Every structure is written in C-alpha cells, then in structure tokens.
mmCIF file of C-alpha atoms in Angstrom:
data_model
loop_
_atom_site.group_PDB
_atom_site.id
_atom_site.type_symbol
_atom_site.label_atom_id
_atom_site.label_comp_id
_atom_site.label_asym_id
_atom_site.label_seq_id
_atom_site.Cartn_x
_atom_site.Cartn_y
_atom_site.Cartn_z
ATOM 1 C CA MET A 1 167.378 112.789 32.411
ATOM 2 C CA THR A 2 166.733 116.551 32.840
ATOM 3 C CA GLU A 3 167.973 118.548 35.721
ATOM 4 C CA GLN A 4 164.417 119.310 36.652
ATOM 5 C CA GLY A 5 163.464 115.606 36.455
ATOM 6 C CA SER A 6 166.492 114.586 38.563
ATOM 7 C CA SER A 7 165.738 117.387 41.081
ATOM 8 C CA ARG A 8 161.935 116.162 41.368
ATOM 9 C CA ARG A 9 163.201 112.469 41.933
ATOM 10 C CA ALA A 10 165.676 113.622 44.538
ATOM 11 C CA SER A 11 162.967 115.607 46.397
ATOM 12 C CA ALA A 12 160.592 112.663 46.219
ATOM 13 C CA LEU A 13 163.168 110.342 47.616
ATOM 14 C CA TRP A 14 163.867 112.567 50.461
ATOM 15 C CA ILE A 15 160.098 113.091 51.129
ATOM 16 C CA MET A 16 159.895 109.355 51.365
ATOM 17 C CA LEU A 17 162.950 108.788 53.574
ATOM 18 C CA LEU A 18 162.045 111.585 55.914
ATOM 19 C CA THR A 19 158.391 110.415 56.060
ATOM 20 C CA LEU A 20 159.736 106.888 57.016
ATOM 21 C CA ALA A 21 161.868 108.453 59.775
ATOM 22 C CA SER A 22 158.843 110.352 61.038
ATOM 23 C CA VAL A 23 156.991 107.017 61.184
ATOM 24 C CA ALA A 24 159.652 105.711 63.588
ATOM 25 C CA THR A 25 159.371 108.692 65.829
ATOM 26 C CA THR A 26 155.680 108.233 65.799
ATOM 27 C CA LEU A 27 155.976 104.686 67.012
ATOM 28 C CA VAL A 28 158.601 105.498 69.497
ATOM 29 C CA PHE A 29 156.654 108.472 71.065
ATOM 30 C CA LYS A 30 153.200 106.845 70.523
ATOM 31 C CA CYS A 31 151.737 109.716 68.623
ATOM 32 C CA ALA A 32 154.105 112.676 68.438
ATOM 33 C CA THR A 33 155.085 113.035 64.918
ATOM 34 C CA PRO A 34 157.815 115.711 64.808
ATOM 35 C CA PHE A 35 156.223 118.071 62.324
ATOM 36 C CA PRO A 36 158.159 121.165 63.515
ATOM 37 C CA ALA A 37 161.501 119.341 63.132
ATOM 38 C CA LEU A 38 160.536 118.067 59.578
ATOM 39 C CA ALA A 39 159.412 121.544 58.624
ATOM 40 C CA ALA A 40 162.628 123.039 59.806
ATOM 41 C CA LEU A 41 164.920 120.530 57.900
ATOM 42 C CA ALA A 42 162.794 121.000 54.736
ATOM 43 C CA ALA A 43 162.975 124.802 55.125
ATOM 44 C CA VAL A 44 166.756 124.555 54.600
ATOM 45 C CA HIS A 45 167.133 121.715 52.256
ATOM 46 C CA MET A 46 163.969 121.720 49.985
ATOM 47 C CA ARG A 47 161.660 123.964 48.090
ATOM 48 C CA ALA A 48 158.648 125.239 50.013
ATOM 49 C CA ARG A 49 156.325 123.020 47.834
ATOM 50 C CA ASP A 50 158.339 119.972 48.766
ATOM 51 C CA GLY A 51 158.290 120.950 52.408
ATOM 52 C CA VAL A 52 154.441 121.086 52.290
ATOM 53 C CA SER A 53 154.511 117.671 50.507
ATOM 54 C CA LEU A 54 156.752 116.331 53.341
ATOM 55 C CA ALA A 55 154.267 117.678 55.837
ATOM 56 C CA LEU A 56 151.294 115.992 54.107
ATOM 57 C CA ALA A 57 153.108 112.719 53.617
ATOM 58 C CA ALA A 58 154.288 112.591 57.294
ATOM 59 C CA TRP A 59 150.866 113.486 58.518
ATOM 60 C CA ALA A 60 149.096 110.638 56.341
ATOM 61 C CA ALA A 61 151.848 108.140 57.497
ATOM 62 C CA SER A 62 151.139 109.206 61.148
ATOM 63 C CA GLN A 63 147.512 108.724 60.820
ATOM 64 C CA LEU A 64 147.954 105.373 59.135
ATOM 65 C CA VAL A 65 150.147 104.297 61.851
ATOM 66 C CA GLY A 66 147.955 105.678 64.587
ATOM 67 C CA PHE A 67 144.674 104.141 63.410
ATOM 68 C CA CYS A 68 146.206 100.841 62.150
ATOM 69 C CA TRP A 69 148.846 100.145 64.906
ATOM 70 C CA LEU A 70 148.415 102.438 67.799
ATOM 71 C CA ASP A 71 144.700 101.838 68.151
ATOM 72 C CA TYR A 72 143.499 105.493 67.837
ATOM 73 C CA PRO A 73 139.705 105.466 68.237
ATOM 74 C CA THR A 74 137.598 106.093 65.230
ATOM 75 C CA THR A 75 135.509 108.762 66.851
ATOM 76 C CA ALA A 76 134.634 112.200 65.422
ATOM 77 C CA ASN A 77 136.762 113.705 68.197
ATOM 78 C CA SER A 78 139.833 111.618 67.114
ATOM 79 C CA LEU A 79 139.329 112.127 63.487
ATOM 80 C CA GLY A 80 138.830 115.973 63.977
ATOM 81 C CA TRP A 81 142.104 116.156 65.901
ATOM 82 C CA GLY A 82 143.773 114.264 62.978
ATOM 83 C CA GLY A 83 142.603 116.949 60.584
ATOM 84 C CA ILE A 84 143.739 119.663 62.870
ATOM 85 C CA MET A 85 147.232 118.054 63.182
ATOM 86 C CA GLY A 86 147.303 118.065 59.280
ATOM 87 C CA VAL A 87 146.506 121.768 59.111
ATOM 88 C CA GLY A 88 149.228 122.318 61.844
ATOM 89 C CA ALA A 89 151.810 120.350 59.882
ATOM 90 C CA ILE A 90 151.152 122.475 56.735
ATOM 91 C CA ALA A 91 151.163 125.784 58.683
ATOM 92 C CA GLY A 92 154.478 124.689 60.341
ATOM 93 C CA ALA A 93 155.939 123.936 56.965
ATOM 94 C CA LEU A 94 154.938 127.186 55.495
ATOM 95 C CA ALA A 95 156.082 129.181 58.598
ATOM 96 C CA ALA A 96 159.431 127.445 58.632
ATOM 97 C CA HIS A 97 160.055 128.195 54.918
ATOM 98 C CA ALA A 98 158.966 131.896 55.249
ATOM 99 C CA ALA A 99 161.072 132.497 58.401
ATOM 100 C CA SER A 100 164.031 130.638 57.112
ATOM 101 C CA ALA A 101 163.894 132.570 53.816
ATOM 102 C CA ARG A 102 163.783 135.828 55.656
ATOM 103 C CA SER A 103 166.714 135.035 57.817
ATOM 104 C CA SER A 104 169.994 136.326 56.418
ATOM 105 C CA GLY A 105 172.167 134.558 58.924
ATOM 106 C CA SER A 106 174.210 131.333 58.622
ATOM 107 C CA TRP A 107 172.768 128.056 57.707
ATOM 108 C CA GLY A 108 172.433 127.051 61.387
ATOM 109 C CA LEU A 109 170.646 130.242 62.232
ATOM 110 C CA ARG A 110 168.193 129.744 59.414
ATOM 111 C CA LEU A 111 167.507 126.193 60.667
ATOM 112 C CA ALA A 112 166.889 127.395 64.235
ATOM 113 C CA VAL A 113 164.730 130.309 63.019
ATOM 114 C CA GLY A 114 162.676 127.836 60.814
ATOM 115 C CA TYR A 115 162.390 125.459 63.732
ATOM 116 C CA LEU A 116 161.046 128.100 66.019
ATOM 117 C CA ALA A 117 158.538 129.352 63.397
ATOM 118 C CA ALA A 118 157.319 125.904 62.724
ATOM 119 C CA PHE A 119 156.937 125.044 66.375
ATOM 120 C CA VAL A 120 154.934 128.337 67.034
ATOM 121 C CA ALA A 121 152.696 127.905 63.954
ATOM 122 C CA PHE A 122 152.033 124.099 64.598
ATOM 123 C CA LYS A 123 151.173 124.956 68.227
ATOM 124 C CA LEU A 124 149.018 127.927 67.293
ATOM 125 C CA VAL A 125 146.846 125.727 65.076
ATOM 126 C CA ILE A 126 146.590 123.145 67.797
ATOM 127 C CA LEU A 127 145.682 125.836 70.307
ATOM 128 C CA LEU A 128 142.915 127.003 67.962
ATOM 129 C CA GLY A 129 141.774 123.480 67.493
ATOM 130 C CA THR A 130 141.216 123.265 71.316
ATOM 131 C CA LEU A 131 138.449 125.819 70.904
ATOM 132 C CA GLY A 132 136.341 123.610 68.823
ATOM 133 C CA MET A 133 137.282 120.172 70.114
ATOM 134 C CA ASP A 134 137.016 118.353 73.373
ATOM 135 C CA GLY A 135 140.249 118.413 75.273
ATOM 136 C CA GLY A 136 143.757 119.437 74.450
ATOM 137 C CA ALA A 137 144.160 122.569 76.518
ATOM 138 C CA GLY A 138 146.346 120.586 78.878
ATOM 139 C CA ALA A 139 148.950 120.440 76.209
ATOM 140 C CA PHE A 140 149.761 124.122 76.677
ATOM 141 C CA THR A 141 151.204 124.092 80.136
ATOM 142 C CA MET A 142 154.758 125.576 80.215
ATOM 143 C CA GLU A 143 156.177 122.229 81.187
ATOM 144 C CA VAL A 144 154.555 120.308 78.359
ATOM 145 C CA LEU A 145 155.507 122.958 75.720
ATOM 146 C CA VAL A 146 159.058 122.934 76.858
ATOM 147 C CA ARG A 147 159.186 119.206 76.860
ATOM 148 C CA GLN A 148 157.676 118.995 73.402
ATOM 149 C CA PHE A 149 160.030 121.820 72.229
ATOM 150 C CA VAL A 150 163.105 120.037 73.414
ATOM 151 C CA ARG A 151 161.895 116.613 72.156
ATOM 152 C CA ASN A 152 161.288 118.131 68.646
ATOM 153 C CA ALA A 153 164.634 119.757 68.734
ATOM 154 C CA ALA A 154 166.383 116.469 69.515
ATOM 155 C CA VAL A 155 164.559 114.744 66.744
ATOM 156 C CA LEU A 156 165.559 117.637 64.474
ATOM 157 C CA LEU A 157 169.263 117.031 65.298
ATOM 158 C CA GLY A 158 168.671 113.250 64.723
ATOM 159 C CA LEU A 159 167.073 113.907 61.363
ATOM 160 C CA LEU A 160 169.887 116.360 60.403
ATOM 161 C CA GLY A 161 172.384 113.607 61.252
ATOM 162 C CA LEU A 162 170.406 111.107 59.092
ATOM 163 C CA TYR A 163 170.262 113.764 56.301
ATOM 164 C CA ARG A 164 174.110 114.303 56.379
ATOM 165 C CA LEU A 165 174.698 110.493 56.684
ATOM 166 C CA LEU A 166 172.613 109.647 53.650
ATOM 167 C CA SER A 167 173.908 112.549 51.755
ATOM 168 C CA ALA A 168 177.505 111.431 52.315
ATOM 169 C CA ALA A 169 176.454 107.901 51.265
ATOM 170 C CA GLY A 170 175.477 109.368 47.913
ATOM 171 C CA VAL A 171 171.723 109.910 48.198
ATOM 172 C CA PRO A 172 171.189 112.889 45.900
ATOM 173 C CA ALA A 173 170.265 116.103 47.615
ATOM 174 C CA PRO A 174 166.838 117.693 47.118
ATOM 175 C CA ARG A 175 166.871 121.138 45.346
ATOM 176 C CA PRO A 176 167.096 123.532 48.298
ATOM 177 C CA THR A 177 165.738 126.999 48.685
ATOM 178 C CA ALA A 178 169.076 128.305 49.853
ATOM 179 C CA VAL A 179 172.578 126.753 49.764
ATOM 180 C CA PRO A 180 172.832 124.365 52.680
ATOM 181 C CA ALA A 181 175.979 124.165 54.811
#
C-alpha cells in the first residue's frame, strides 16, 4: 500500500467517524450540526480538501437525519435552508483552513483561530440566507449567537477528545495541513 493510498484511507475513515459523531450531535440538539467545530478540527488535522469533504458528508448526514427522523417539513423553505446550511458548512471549512494556515502560533491557537473563522463564515452565510428566505433573523440576537458559539466550542472540545482517544487506540491519523500537537 502506498503512503498516498494509506493517507487517503485514513482521511476517509476520519471523515466517516467525525460525520457519525456529528449525527449524534444533530440528534441530541435536534438540528444543530456543529459545522464550525468540525471545520476547526479538520483545519488542524486534515488537508483542506478533506475538510470540505467532511463538511459535505456531515451536511448530507444532517439532512438525512432531519428529514428521515426529525420530521423536517419537505417545503421549499425547508429545502432552501438545507441548501444554505450546506453552503455555510463549506464556507466554514474553507475559512477555518485559511485562517488556521495563516496563524503562526501554537497548535491550540491555530485551532481557536480556525474555530472563530469557521463560526463567523458559517454565520455570515446563514445571515445572507435570511435575506432570501422566510425567517431566521431571530438567530442573530447576541444571546443566541453566544449560546451557539459556546455550544459549538463545547462540541469541538468533545470531538477533540474523541479524536485523541481514537488516535491513541491506533486509528491512523489523516494527513494534516500542519503538524498537530
């Protein structure tokens, strides 16, 4: 097996594992897939392309869970918001990678910078989505934004713990953009 093939398999495995973890958070929080948390973790542990793949996989899984188990309505508005969420997830992944790569600090600082960039990018896409969709502006009160920021940060810490636990158990690490701590 080549090193490149091994790296691709490790990345695919982590995309699957983190997508499954995001499904669990979607079920627990009844819709709130932690896209910024996933983006930040991917920014320090995966290549940008793999981070976008993770964002897309987590988005697809959250839509599947939402429409099949959480009874999302199959209206044009609901489908439109699903699309906006997907664009936001990709924007968050790209922003996290760009910001993390530009940060010259420690691994923890790169993670924090990536998280902040992902959260802002994701929320900006959602805010732009409110211009063309019914509803959603209520999600931009300071109280709601702080609650979402803290919840996503807590999920990020949980995902980081899961990543470290599985890595210690021998799950091969994906090929990172920078050397993780």
